[in-house]
Every structure is written in structure tokens, then in C-alpha cells.
PDB file of C-alpha atoms in Angstrom:
ATOM      1  CA  MET A 300       0.000   0.000   0.000  1.00 50.00           C
ATOM      2  CA  LYS A 301       1.155   3.518  -0.783  1.00 50.00           C
ATOM      3  CA  TRP A 302       0.821   4.760   2.805  1.00 48.00           C
ATOM      4  CA  LYS A 303       3.161   1.997   4.015  1.00 50.00           C
ATOM      5  CA  LYS A 304       5.715   2.940   1.385  1.00 49.00           C
ATOM      6  CA  PHE A 305       5.375   6.573   2.429  1.00 45.00           C
ATOM      7  CA  LEU A 306       6.024   5.731   6.100  1.00 44.00           C
ATOM      8  CA  ILE A 307       8.564   2.965   5.691  1.00 49.00           C
ATOM      9  CA  GLY A 308      10.034   3.572   2.247  1.00 52.00           C
ATOM     10  CA  SER A 309      11.400   0.980  -0.142  1.00 55.00           C
ATOM     11  CA  TRP A 310      13.320  -1.890   1.376  1.00 52.00           C
ATOM     12  CA  SER A 311      17.090  -1.741   0.991  1.00 56.00           C
ATOM     13  CA  TRP A 312      19.819  -3.871   2.487  1.00 56.00           C
ATOM     14  CA  LYS A 313      21.544  -0.596   3.409  1.00 58.00           C
ATOM     15  CA  ARG A 314      18.756   0.450   5.758  1.00 55.00           C
ATOM     16  CA  PRO A 315      19.874  -1.618   8.808  1.00 61.00           C
ATOM     17  CA  PHE A 316      23.338  -0.092   8.525  1.00 53.00           C
ATOM     18  CA  TYR A 317      21.883   3.405   8.311  1.00 52.00           C
ATOM     19  CA  MET A 318      19.794   2.708  11.406  1.00 57.00           C
ATOM     20  CA  LEU A 319      22.786   1.349  13.304  1.00 57.00           C
ATOM     21  CA  PHE A 320      24.831   4.378  12.317  1.00 49.00           C
ATOM     22  CA  LEU A 321      22.044   6.710  13.431  1.00 52.00           C
ATOM     23  CA  CYS A 322      21.828   4.914  16.790  1.00 50.00           C
ATOM     24  CA  TYR A 323      25.605   5.189  17.171  1.00 43.00           C
ATOM     25  CA  VAL A 324      25.527   8.934  16.456  1.00 47.00           C
ATOM     26  CA  LEU A 325      22.678   9.482  18.927  1.00 46.00           C
ATOM     27  CA  LEU A 326      24.377   7.423  21.650  1.00 46.00           C
ATOM     28  CA  THR A 327      27.664   9.248  21.071  1.00 47.00           C
ATOM     29  CA  PHE A 328      25.937  12.626  21.278  1.00 44.00           C
ATOM     30  CA  TYR A 329      24.103  11.611  24.451  1.00 44.00           C
ATOM     31  CA  GLY A 330      27.292  10.216  25.992  1.00 46.00           C
ATOM     32  CA  CYS A 331      29.288  13.374  25.304  1.00 46.00           C
ATOM     33  CA  LEU A 332      26.442  15.543  26.591  1.00 44.00           C
ATOM     34  CA  MET A 333      25.785  13.601  29.793  1.00 45.00           C
ATOM     35  CA  ALA A 334      29.209  12.093  30.575  1.00 47.00           C
ATOM     36  CA  ASP A 335      30.202  14.581  33.270  1.00 53.00           C
ATOM     37  CA  LYS A 336      26.820  14.300  35.005  1.00 53.00           C
ATOM     38  CA  ILE A 337      27.101  10.512  35.033  1.00 57.00           C
ATOM     39  CA  ILE A 338      30.760  10.343  36.103  1.00 72.00           C
ATOM     40  CA  PHE A 339      30.683  12.960  38.858  1.00 78.00           C
ATOM     41  CA  GLN A 340      28.343  12.637  41.846  1.00 80.00           C
ATOM     42  CA  PRO A 341      29.306  15.341  44.343  1.00 83.00           C
ATOM     43  CA  PRO A 342      27.771  14.935  47.812  1.00 83.00           C
ATOM     44  CA  GLY A 343      25.341  17.699  48.653  1.00 72.00           C
ATOM     45  CA  THR A 344      26.534  18.144  52.234  1.00 74.00           C
ATOM     46  CA  PRO A 345      28.614  21.339  52.696  1.00 76.00           C
ATOM     47  CA  TYR A 346      31.226  21.735  55.417  1.00 86.00           C
ATOM     48  CA  PRO A 347      32.806  24.705  57.219  1.00 86.00           C
ATOM     49  CA  ILE A 348      36.215  25.527  55.771  1.00 84.00           C
ATOM     50  CA  ASN A 349      37.408  27.905  58.519  1.00 87.00           C
ATOM     51  CA  ARG A 350      38.922  25.092  60.604  1.00 90.00           C
ATOM     52  CA  ALA A 351      42.407  23.796  61.299  1.00 90.00           C
ATOM     53  CA  GLY A 352      43.835  22.111  58.220  1.00 94.00           C
ATOM     54  CA  PHE A 353      41.238  23.491  55.817  1.00 96.00           C
ATOM     55  CA  SER A 354      41.976  26.294  53.378  1.00 95.00           C
ATOM     56  CA  SER A 355      41.423  27.312  49.776  1.00 95.00           C
ATOM     57  CA  ILE A 356      43.677  27.901  46.787  1.00 96.00           C
ATOM     58  CA  GLY A 357      42.240  30.742  44.728  1.00 92.00           C
ATOM     59  CA  THR A 358      38.772  32.260  44.898  1.00 89.00           C
ATOM     60  CA  GLY A 359      35.396  32.109  43.194  1.00 90.00           C
ATOM     61  CA  GLU A 360      34.816  29.598  40.404  1.00 90.00           C
ATOM     62  CA  LYS A 361      38.523  28.713  40.381  1.00 92.00           C
ATOM     63  CA  ALA A 362      38.737  28.071  44.140  1.00 95.00           C
ATOM     64  CA  VAL A 363      40.137  24.673  45.174  1.00 97.00           C
ATOM     65  CA  ALA A 364      39.324  23.621  48.719  1.00 96.00           C
ATOM     66  CA  ILE A 365      42.149  21.674  50.395  1.00 98.00           C
ATOM     67  CA  PHE A 366      42.873  19.897  53.662  1.00 98.00           C
ATOM     68  CA  HIS A 367      46.565  19.896  54.588  1.00 98.00           C
ATOM     69  CA  LEU A 368      48.573  18.693  57.584  1.00 98.00           C
ATOM     70  CA  LYS A 369      52.363  19.050  57.500  1.00 97.00           C
ATOM     71  CA  PRO A 370      54.727  16.035  57.717  1.00 97.00           C
ATOM     72  CA  GLY A 371      57.009  15.071  60.536  1.00 96.00           C
ATOM     73  CA  PRO A 372      60.807  15.346  60.077  1.00 94.00           C
ATOM     74  CA  LYS A 373      62.008  13.680  56.848  1.00 93.00           C
ATOM     75  CA  MET A 374      58.573  12.134  56.227  1.00 96.00           C
ATOM     76  CA  PRO A 375      56.825  12.179  52.828  1.00 97.00           C
ATOM     77  CA  THR A 376      53.513  13.824  52.034  1.00 98.00           C
ATOM     78  CA  ILE A 377      50.512  11.906  50.700  1.00 98.00           C
ATOM     79  CA  LEU A 378      48.551  13.721  47.983  1.00 99.00           C
ATOM     80  CA  TRP A 379      45.183  11.961  48.005  1.00 99.00           C
ATOM     81  CA  SER A 380      42.539  12.215  45.264  1.00 98.00           C
ATOM     82  CA  HIS A 381      39.304  10.919  46.781  1.00 97.00           C
ATOM     83  CA  GLY A 382      36.553   8.774  45.336  1.00 93.00           C
ATOM     84  CA  ASN A 383      33.189   9.798  43.960  1.00 89.00           C
ATOM     85  CA  ALA A 384      30.431  10.943  46.332  1.00 85.00           C
ATOM     86  CA  GLN A 385      33.170  11.943  48.799  1.00 91.00           C
ATOM     87  CA  ASN A 386      34.617  15.253  49.863  1.00 94.00           C
ATOM     88  CA  LEU A 387      37.260  16.545  52.275  1.00 96.00           C
ATOM     89  CA  GLU A 388      34.925  16.222  55.242  1.00 94.00           C
ATOM     90  CA  SER A 389      34.363  12.484  54.754  1.00 93.00           C
ATOM     91  CA  LEU A 390      38.051  11.890  53.981  1.00 95.00           C
ATOM     92  CA  LYS A 391      39.369  13.885  56.944  1.00 96.00           C
ATOM     93  CA  PRO A 392      39.462  11.000  59.517  1.00 96.00           C
ATOM     94  CA  ALA A 393      41.526   8.795  57.181  1.00 95.00           C
ATOM     95  CA  LEU A 394      43.980  11.595  56.442  1.00 97.00           C
ATOM     96  CA  GLU A 395      44.352  12.330  60.150  1.00 97.00           C
ATOM     97  CA  SER A 396      45.159   8.672  60.826  1.00 95.00           C
ATOM     98  CA  PHE A 397      48.090   8.859  58.387  1.00 96.00           C
ATOM     99  CA  HIS A 398      49.232  12.143  59.904  1.00 97.00           C
ATOM    100  CA  ILE A 399      49.434  10.456  63.318  1.00 96.00           C
ATOM    101  CA  LYS A 400      52.023   8.121  61.781  1.00 94.00           C
ATOM    102  CA  GLY A 401      54.108  11.149  60.773  1.00 96.00           C
ATOM    103  CA  PHE A 402      53.035  11.597  57.154  1.00 97.00           C
ATOM    104  CA  GLY A 403      52.143  14.922  55.685  1.00 98.00           C
ATOM    105  CA  VAL A 404      48.701  14.688  54.097  1.00 98.00           C
ATOM    106  CA  ILE A 405      46.900  16.831  51.591  1.00 99.00           C
ATOM    107  CA  SER A 406      43.721  16.356  49.623  1.00 98.00           C
ATOM    108  CA  TYR A 407      41.500  18.607  47.559  1.00 98.00           C
ATOM    109  CA  ASP A 408      37.922  18.734  46.368  1.00 97.00           C
ATOM    110  CA  TYR A 409      37.141  18.513  42.672  1.00 96.00           C
ATOM    111  CA  PRO A 410      35.308  21.461  41.084  1.00 95.00           C
ATOM    112  CA  GLY A 411      31.720  21.473  42.333  1.00 93.00           C
ATOM    113  CA  TYR A 412      32.581  19.243  45.313  1.00 94.00           C
ATOM    114  CA  GLY A 413      32.537  20.570  48.873  1.00 92.00           C
ATOM    115  CA  GLU A 414      33.764  24.155  48.958  1.00 93.00           C
ATOM    116  CA  SER A 415      35.544  24.072  45.581  1.00 95.00           C
ATOM    117  CA  GLY A 416      34.129  26.385  42.916  1.00 94.00           C
ATOM    118  CA  GLY A 417      33.008  25.591  39.398  1.00 93.00           C
ATOM    119  CA  LYS A 418      31.477  22.477  37.883  1.00 92.00           C
ATOM    120  CA  PRO A 419      33.106  19.021  37.801  1.00 92.00           C
ATOM    121  CA  THR A 420      34.856  18.187  34.533  1.00 93.00           C
ATOM    122  CA  GLU A 421      37.878  16.116  33.555  1.00 94.00           C
ATOM    123  CA  LYS A 422      39.890  19.241  32.758  1.00 95.00           C
ATOM    124  CA  GLY A 423      38.796  20.878  36.008  1.00 96.00           C
ATOM    125  CA  CYS A 424      40.023  17.880  38.012  1.00 97.00           C
ATOM    126  CA  TYR A 425      43.419  18.034  36.302  1.00 98.00           C
ATOM    127  CA  GLU A 426      43.675  21.738  37.083  1.00 98.00           C
ATOM    128  CA  ALA A 427      42.681  21.161  40.717  1.00 98.00           C
ATOM    129  CA  ILE A 428      45.281  18.470  41.393  1.00 98.00           C
ATOM    130  CA  GLU A 429      47.987  20.489  39.633  1.00 98.00           C
ATOM    131  CA  LYS A 430      47.191  23.533  41.793  1.00 98.00           C
ATOM    132  CA  THR A 431      47.394  21.342  44.894  1.00 98.00           C
ATOM    133  CA  TYR A 432      50.719  19.866  43.758  1.00 99.00           C
ATOM    134  CA  ARG A 433      52.144  23.332  43.045  1.00 98.00           C
ATOM    135  CA  TYR A 434      50.920  24.551  46.436  1.00 98.00           C
ATOM    136  CA  LEU A 435      52.947  21.797  48.120  1.00 98.00           C
ATOM    137  CA  ILE A 436      56.114  22.610  46.202  1.00 98.00           C
ATOM    138  CA  GLU A 437      55.938  26.397  45.857  1.00 97.00           C
ATOM    139  CA  ASN A 438      54.189  27.370  49.106  1.00 97.00           C
ATOM    140  CA  GLN A 439      55.164  24.569  51.471  1.00 97.00           C
ATOM    141  CA  GLY A 440      58.624  23.734  50.150  1.00 97.00           C
ATOM    142  CA  VAL A 441      57.882  20.024  49.756  1.00 98.00           C
ATOM    143  CA  SER A 442      60.281  18.203  47.428  1.00 97.00           C
ATOM    144  CA  PRO A 443      58.596  16.325  44.531  1.00 98.00           C
ATOM    145  CA  GLU A 444      60.577  13.244  45.588  1.00 96.00           C
ATOM    146  CA  LYS A 445      58.692  13.360  48.903  1.00 97.00           C
ATOM    147  CA  ILE A 446      55.204  13.197  47.377  1.00 98.00           C
ATOM    148  CA  ILE A 447      53.228   9.942  47.269  1.00 98.00           C
ATOM    149  CA  LEU A 448      50.297  10.206  44.846  1.00 99.00           C
ATOM    150  CA  VAL A 449      47.171   8.290  45.874  1.00 99.00           C
ATOM    151  CA  GLY A 450      44.061   8.007  43.706  1.00 98.00           C
ATOM    152  CA  GLN A 451      40.889   6.200  44.746  1.00 97.00           C
ATOM    153  CA  SER A 452      38.243   5.249  42.170  1.00 95.00           C
ATOM    154  CA  VAL A 453      37.477   8.405  40.138  1.00 95.00           C
ATOM    155  CA  GLY A 454      40.507   9.939  41.857  1.00 97.00           C
ATOM    156  CA  SER A 455      42.708   7.567  39.865  1.00 98.00           C
ATOM    157  CA  GLY A 456      41.994   9.821  36.862  1.00 97.00           C
ATOM    158  CA  PRO A 457      43.689  13.022  38.047  1.00 98.00           C
ATOM    159  CA  THR A 458      46.328  10.958  39.879  1.00 99.00           C
ATOM    160  CA  CYS A 459      47.448   9.060  36.755  1.00 99.00           C
ATOM    161  CA  TRP A 460      47.440  12.290  34.758  1.00 99.00           C
ATOM    162  CA  LEU A 461      49.579  14.164  37.298  1.00 99.00           C
ATOM    163  CA  ALA A 462      51.945  11.196  37.631  1.00 99.00           C
ATOM    164  CA  SER A 463      52.528  11.328  33.867  1.00 98.00           C
ATOM    165  CA  GLN A 464      53.267  15.074  34.022  1.00 98.00           C
ATOM    166  CA  LYS A 465      55.149  15.830  37.251  1.00 98.00           C
ATOM    167  CA  LYS A 466      57.953  14.427  39.405  1.00 97.00           C
ATOM    168  CA  HIS A 467      56.898  12.418  42.452  1.00 98.00           C
ATOM    169  CA  HIS A 468      58.003   9.553  44.679  1.00 97.00           C
ATOM    170  CA  SER A 469      55.443   6.827  43.975  1.00 97.00           C
ATOM    171  CA  VAL A 470      51.831   6.087  43.034  1.00 98.00           C
ATOM    172  CA  VAL A 471      49.083   4.130  44.812  1.00 98.00           C
ATOM    173  CA  LEU A 472      45.875   3.402  42.889  1.00 98.00           C
ATOM    174  CA  ILE A 473      42.828   2.106  44.766  1.00 98.00           C
ATOM    175  CA  SER A 474      40.006   0.589  42.684  1.00 97.00           C
ATOM    176  CA  PRO A 475      41.206   2.388  39.522  1.00 97.00           C
ATOM    177  CA  PHE A 476      39.665   2.220  36.057  1.00 95.00           C
ATOM    178  CA  LEU A 477      41.245   1.955  32.608  1.00 95.00           C
ATOM    179  CA  SER A 478      39.137   4.915  31.485  1.00 91.00           C
ATOM    180  CA  ALA A 479      35.681   6.220  32.321  1.00 78.00           C
ATOM    181  CA  TYR A 480      33.983   4.598  29.316  1.00 71.00           C
ATOM    182  CA  GLN A 481      35.840   1.309  29.711  1.00 61.00           C
ATOM    183  CA  THR A 482      34.134   0.677  33.042  1.00 64.00           C
ATOM    184  CA  VAL A 483      30.994   0.207  30.928  1.00 58.00           C
ATOM    185  CA  THR A 484      32.314  -1.319  27.705  1.00 55.00           C
ATOM    186  CA  HIS A 485      35.508  -3.230  26.991  1.00 57.00           C
ATOM    187  CA  ILE A 486      35.467  -2.014  23.383  1.00 56.00           C
ATOM    188  CA  PRO A 487      36.459   1.672  22.966  1.00 56.00           C
ATOM    189  CA  ILE A 488      33.979   2.434  20.167  1.00 54.00           C
ATOM    190  CA  PHE A 489      32.760   5.824  21.417  1.00 53.00           C
ATOM    191  CA  PRO A 490      34.729   9.085  21.178  1.00 54.00           C
ATOM    192  CA  GLY A 491      34.919  11.612  23.999  1.00 61.00           C
ATOM    193  CA  ASP A 492      36.205   9.208  26.651  1.00 74.00           C
ATOM    194  CA  ARG A 493      37.241  10.664  30.018  1.00 80.00           C
ATOM    195  CA  PHE A 494      40.288   9.960  32.190  1.00 93.00           C
ATOM    196  CA  PRO A 495      42.338   7.631  29.913  1.00 94.00           C
ATOM    197  CA  ASN A 496      44.387   6.163  32.758  1.00 97.00           C
ATOM    198  CA  TYR A 497      45.649   3.349  30.533  1.00 96.00           C
ATOM    199  CA  ARG A 498      47.356   5.948  28.352  1.00 95.00           C
ATOM    200  CA  HIS A 499      48.772   8.108  31.148  1.00 98.00           C
ATOM    201  CA  LEU A 500      50.116   5.227  33.244  1.00 97.00           C
ATOM    202  CA  LYS A 501      52.250   4.010  30.333  1.00 97.00           C
ATOM    203  CA  LYS A 502      54.402   7.125  30.890  1.00 97.00           C
ATOM    204  CA  VAL A 503      54.936   6.511  34.620  1.00 98.00           C
ATOM    205  CA  ASN A 504      58.052   4.612  35.738  1.00 97.00           C
ATOM    206  CA  SER A 505      57.888   5.336  39.471  1.00 97.00           C
ATOM    207  CA  PRO A 506      57.056   2.691  42.119  1.00 97.00           C
ATOM    208  CA  LEU A 507      53.418   1.626  41.803  1.00 98.00           C
ATOM    209  CA  VAL A 508      50.892  -0.192  43.987  1.00 98.00           C
ATOM    210  CA  VAL A 509      47.453  -1.137  42.633  1.00 98.00           C
ATOM    211  CA  ILE A 510      44.791  -2.242  45.136  1.00 98.00           C
ATOM    212  CA  HIS A 511      41.512  -3.687  43.843  1.00 98.00           C
ATOM    213  CA  GLY A 512      38.610  -5.764  45.158  1.00 97.00           C
ATOM    214  CA  GLU A 513      38.068  -8.990  43.245  1.00 96.00           C
ATOM    215  CA  GLU A 514      34.267  -8.650  43.533  1.00 96.00           C
ATOM    216  CA  ASP A 515      34.101  -4.987  42.522  1.00 95.00           C
ATOM    217  CA  ARG A 516      30.884  -4.426  40.556  1.00 92.00           C
ATOM    218  CA  VAL A 517      31.387  -0.683  40.018  1.00 91.00           C
ATOM    219  CA  VAL A 518      34.873  -0.835  38.518  1.00 93.00           C
ATOM    220  CA  PRO A 519      35.606  -4.471  37.635  1.00 94.00           C
ATOM    221  CA  PHE A 520      38.814  -6.007  38.972  1.00 96.00           C
ATOM    222  CA  SER A 521      40.055  -6.463  35.396  1.00 95.00           C
ATOM    223  CA  ASN A 522      40.563  -2.677  35.192  1.00 96.00           C
ATOM    224  CA  GLY A 523      43.089  -2.625  38.017  1.00 97.00           C
ATOM    225  CA  MET A 524      44.810  -5.770  36.780  1.00 97.00           C
ATOM    226  CA  LYS A 525      45.218  -4.405  33.236  1.00 96.00           C
ATOM    227  CA  LEU A 526      46.558  -1.087  34.514  1.00 98.00           C
ATOM    228  CA  PHE A 527      49.087  -3.016  36.580  1.00 98.00           C
ATOM    229  CA  GLU A 528      50.138  -4.991  33.507  1.00 98.00           C
ATOM    230  CA  LEU A 529      50.390  -1.845  31.354  1.00 97.00           C
ATOM    231  CA  SER A 530      52.658  -0.056  33.821  1.00 98.00           C
ATOM    232  CA  PRO A 531      56.321   0.069  32.721  1.00 98.00           C
ATOM    233  CA  SER A 532      57.466   0.363  36.346  1.00 97.00           C
ATOM    234  CA  THR A 533      60.029  -2.208  37.461  1.00 96.00           C
ATOM    235  CA  ASN A 534      58.927  -1.719  41.069  1.00 96.00           C
ATOM    236  CA  LYS A 535      55.231  -2.492  41.192  1.00 97.00           C
ATOM    237  CA  LYS A 536      52.816  -4.512  43.295  1.00 96.00           C
ATOM    238  CA  LEU A 537      49.229  -5.694  42.801  1.00 97.00           C
ATOM    239  CA  ILE A 538      47.118  -6.241  45.923  1.00 97.00           C
ATOM    240  CA  SER A 539      43.937  -8.134  45.050  1.00 96.00           C
ATOM    241  CA  VAL A 540      41.354  -8.268  47.831  1.00 96.00           C
ATOM    242  CA  PRO A 541      39.174 -11.417  47.785  1.00 95.00           C
ATOM    243  CA  LYS A 542      35.423 -10.943  48.365  1.00 93.00           C
ATOM    244  CA  ALA A 543      35.811  -7.149  48.414  1.00 95.00           C
ATOM    245  CA  GLY A 544      33.677  -4.846  46.312  1.00 94.00           C
ATOM    246  CA  HIS A 545      34.166  -1.186  45.515  1.00 94.00           C
ATOM    247  CA  ASN A 546      33.355   0.382  48.873  1.00 90.00           C
ATOM    248  CA  ASP A 547      34.469  -2.238  51.408  1.00 92.00           C
ATOM    249  CA  ILE A 548      38.026  -2.798  50.214  1.00 93.00           C
ATOM    250  CA  PHE A 549      39.580  -1.451  53.427  1.00 90.00           C
ATOM    251  CA  LEU A 550      37.261  -3.526  55.620  1.00 89.00           C
ATOM    252  CA  LYS A 551      38.005  -6.819  53.869  1.00 88.00           C
ATOM    253  CA  GLY A 552      41.595  -6.214  52.830  1.00 85.00           C
ATOM    254  CA  ASP A 553      44.424  -7.902  54.729  1.00 85.00           C
ATOM    255  CA  PHE A 554      46.698  -4.880  54.482  1.00 84.00           C
ATOM    256  CA  ASP A 555      47.350  -1.609  56.286  1.00 87.00           C
ATOM    257  CA  LEU A 556      47.725   1.495  54.144  1.00 90.00           C
ATOM    258  CA  GLY A 557      49.818   3.298  56.734  1.00 87.00           C
ATOM    259  CA  THR A 558      52.289   0.416  56.849  1.00 88.00           C
ATOM    260  CA  LEU A 559      52.285   0.269  53.050  1.00 88.00           C
ATOM    261  CA  PHE A 560      53.134   3.971  52.810  1.00 88.00           C
ATOM    262  CA  LEU A 561      55.944   3.526  55.334  1.00 86.00           C
ATOM    263  CA  GLU A 562      57.392   0.651  53.303  1.00 86.00           C
ATOM    264  CA  MET A 563      57.168   2.654  50.075  1.00 84.00           C
ATOM    265  CA  SER A 564      58.961   5.594  51.652  1.00 78.00           C
ATOM    266  CA  GLY A 565      61.696   3.362  53.092  1.00 75.00           C
ATOM    267  CA  LYS A 566      60.774   4.064  56.711  1.00 66.00           C
TER     268      LYS A 566
END
């Protein structure tokens, strides 16, 4: 019937390919448009910044909120990039526990997290960690060789990037991903990927520790294992945690991060 031909058109073997291509274009457009909103999940709880240890680098939209405690004599400083749905307030107890052991500790909030200005983006996270790194070196006089870079989950993104750009002592990755899109698909068929850790880590030769839960359903264990294999470091260690998921790795892991940091720093 003519109305069917008007609505559907003439049959062609090319049509399924056109439809697949159209679906691909639409999915790519949607992914690029919504990627940042899907990747970043800042907690809505604010915190007071006018307290001991808390301060801000810059002002307004470019402000980066930080929490910093200075190291003991000859001790390294841990630069920690936290996981998603976290901020400095929730990370503070863990940082204080490392400071008790003598470590200097510093962390920062991504744009749009906590008291940091702006909106969360991949570029914004890179800028935030670089500002924090420069603050340590230029304002606090910390030697790059005394900085241990730690990245947890989404924090592995800025950590791997900084490690590929700046001098440091060593890197610890906790539940890291190959890239943002590769936590969803093993085949990199979509453009506009975020945080290509697999690419950045190939440039990092410093000591490396990768910690990952074997039952992680958010970022599959294979991500951490492949990053470990891709690393060119000759001094690297993979800690796989049986029966641990994404958020209970410290509860089920038979390791102590403080002791690990001491071993890495030769203390």
C-alpha cells in the first residue's frame, strides 16, 4: 500500500546499517552531553572551611578547597585524590590517621565538590590536582621526591594524569579504572572518553601499587589488573582483595595502608 511505502520507504539492504549508524551517532551525542553528570556525583553536604587544616587555593569559580597537615621530620607527604560521592569532610578521619604516623597529608575537592568552585569536569580535576601539587612545592617547600600520589576510584583519573606530568616519589591506585567509558564497555567504540588512565600510566616509571577488590561491581577487577600490567614500572605490586567490592576494600583487605606507605617511603 502507498501509505506503508510513504512511512517505511522501499526496502534496501543498506537500511539496517543506516539505522545502526544513526543509533551510534545518537548514543555518542548523548554520551558526550551527559558524561560529566554521570561520572561525577558530588555529595550535597557542605562543610565549614574555617577550621584547622582546611583552606582554599584561589577564589570564586577557580577556588580549590584543600585539607593539609604538615609532615614530621624527613617524612613524605601523601597527595590523596578521593573517590566519587566523597569530599574533604568524609576523607578527613583517614587523612588524620596517616598524619598520626608522621606523614604529611593533603587532599583537595574537585570542582563542584565541597567548597571548591566551578562544575566538575575532567579538565577541572586536572587543574585542581595540579594547583594542589604546586601549592605543596611552591608554598610549602615540599620536594617532589617526597610526594606519594594516591588516587581512589574516580581519583585515579587526576592521579594518573599528574603522575605522567610531574615528578613524584610513587603512586598508589585504589580501585582504579582503565578509562571512564571502559568501566561500561571493553570495546572503545565511542569518542569523547574521560580519564584515559591506561594511556597516562604508560608514561609513569615510578614505584606503583594497585589495590583492587576482586568482587568490585562498580569498577571491575580487570581494570586494576590491566593497569598493573600496562605499567612500565620495574617496582610495582598488585594487591587483590578477595570478596571485596568497591566500597568495602579497606574492611576486607588484609593490608594496612599506613604500613604500606611507610614501606614505600623506606621508613
